[in-house]
Short mmCIF file of C-alpha atoms in Angstrom, two decimals:
data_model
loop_
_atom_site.label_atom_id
_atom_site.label_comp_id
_atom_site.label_asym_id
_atom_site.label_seq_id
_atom_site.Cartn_x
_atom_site.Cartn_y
_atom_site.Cartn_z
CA UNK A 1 37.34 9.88 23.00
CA UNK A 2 34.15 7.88 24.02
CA UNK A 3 33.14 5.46 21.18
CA UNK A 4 29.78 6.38 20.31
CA UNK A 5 26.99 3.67 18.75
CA UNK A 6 26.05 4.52 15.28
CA UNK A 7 22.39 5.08 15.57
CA UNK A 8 21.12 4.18 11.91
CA UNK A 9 22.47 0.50 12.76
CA UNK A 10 21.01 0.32 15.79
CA UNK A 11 17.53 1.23 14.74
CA UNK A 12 17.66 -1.32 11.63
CA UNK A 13 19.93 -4.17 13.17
CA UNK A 14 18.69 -6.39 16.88
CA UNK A 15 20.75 -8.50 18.98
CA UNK A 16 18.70 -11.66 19.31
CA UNK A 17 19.19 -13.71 22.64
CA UNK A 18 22.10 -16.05 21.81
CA UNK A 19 24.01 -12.61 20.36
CA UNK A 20 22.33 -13.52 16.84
CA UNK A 21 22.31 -10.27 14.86
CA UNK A 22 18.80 -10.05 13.08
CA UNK A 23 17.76 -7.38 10.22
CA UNK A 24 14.88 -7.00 8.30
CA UNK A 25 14.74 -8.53 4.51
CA UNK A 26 14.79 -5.94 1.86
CA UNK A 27 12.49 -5.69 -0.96
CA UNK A 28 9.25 -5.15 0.79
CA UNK A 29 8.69 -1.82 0.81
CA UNK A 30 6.74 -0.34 -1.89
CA UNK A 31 5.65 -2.26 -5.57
CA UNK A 32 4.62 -5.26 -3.75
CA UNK A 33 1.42 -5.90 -5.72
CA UNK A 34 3.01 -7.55 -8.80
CA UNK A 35 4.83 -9.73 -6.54
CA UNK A 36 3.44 -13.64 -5.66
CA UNK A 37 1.74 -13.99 -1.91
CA UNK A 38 4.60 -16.74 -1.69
CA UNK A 39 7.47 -14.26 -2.26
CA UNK A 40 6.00 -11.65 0.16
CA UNK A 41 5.08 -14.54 2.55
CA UNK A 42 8.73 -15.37 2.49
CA UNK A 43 10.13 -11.84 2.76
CA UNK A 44 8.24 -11.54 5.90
CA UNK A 45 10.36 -12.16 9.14
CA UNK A 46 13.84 -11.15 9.82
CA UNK A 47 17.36 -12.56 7.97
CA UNK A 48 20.37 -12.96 10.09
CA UNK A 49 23.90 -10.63 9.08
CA UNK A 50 25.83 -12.00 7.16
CA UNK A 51 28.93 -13.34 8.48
CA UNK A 52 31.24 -11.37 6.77
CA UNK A 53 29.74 -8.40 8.01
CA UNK A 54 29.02 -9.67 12.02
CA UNK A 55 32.51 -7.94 12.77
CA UNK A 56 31.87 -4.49 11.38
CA UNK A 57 28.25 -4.47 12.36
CA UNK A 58 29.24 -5.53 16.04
CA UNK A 59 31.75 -2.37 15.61
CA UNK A 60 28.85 -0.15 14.57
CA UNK A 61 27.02 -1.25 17.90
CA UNK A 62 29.69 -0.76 20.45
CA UNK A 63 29.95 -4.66 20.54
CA UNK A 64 33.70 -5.50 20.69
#
């Protein structure tokens, strides 16, 4: 059978150029007004994957 991408990954997860994988930060979504401007400033922006999780996540994709 065709290996298929799993498409809630691929909407939250992007390949940067160099093959980086890049998701958005938690925590930003909602209750944000009792938070500082710094730690919204810094929640802004994407985090890489973790590297214990590149492999799986790369799986998820259809990376191999």
């Amino acid at each position: 059978m065709k290996q298929k991408t799993h498409k809630g990954t691929a909407k939250r997860i992007k390949v940067s150029g160099s093959g980086k994988l890049l998701r958005n930060q938690a925590g930003k979504r909602h209750l944000n007004e009792s938070m500082t401007s710094k730690r919204r400033r810094n929640l802004k922006g994407d985090a890489s994957v973790a590297q214990a999780d590149v492999k799986r996540v790369n799986r998820l994709l259809g990376r191999s």
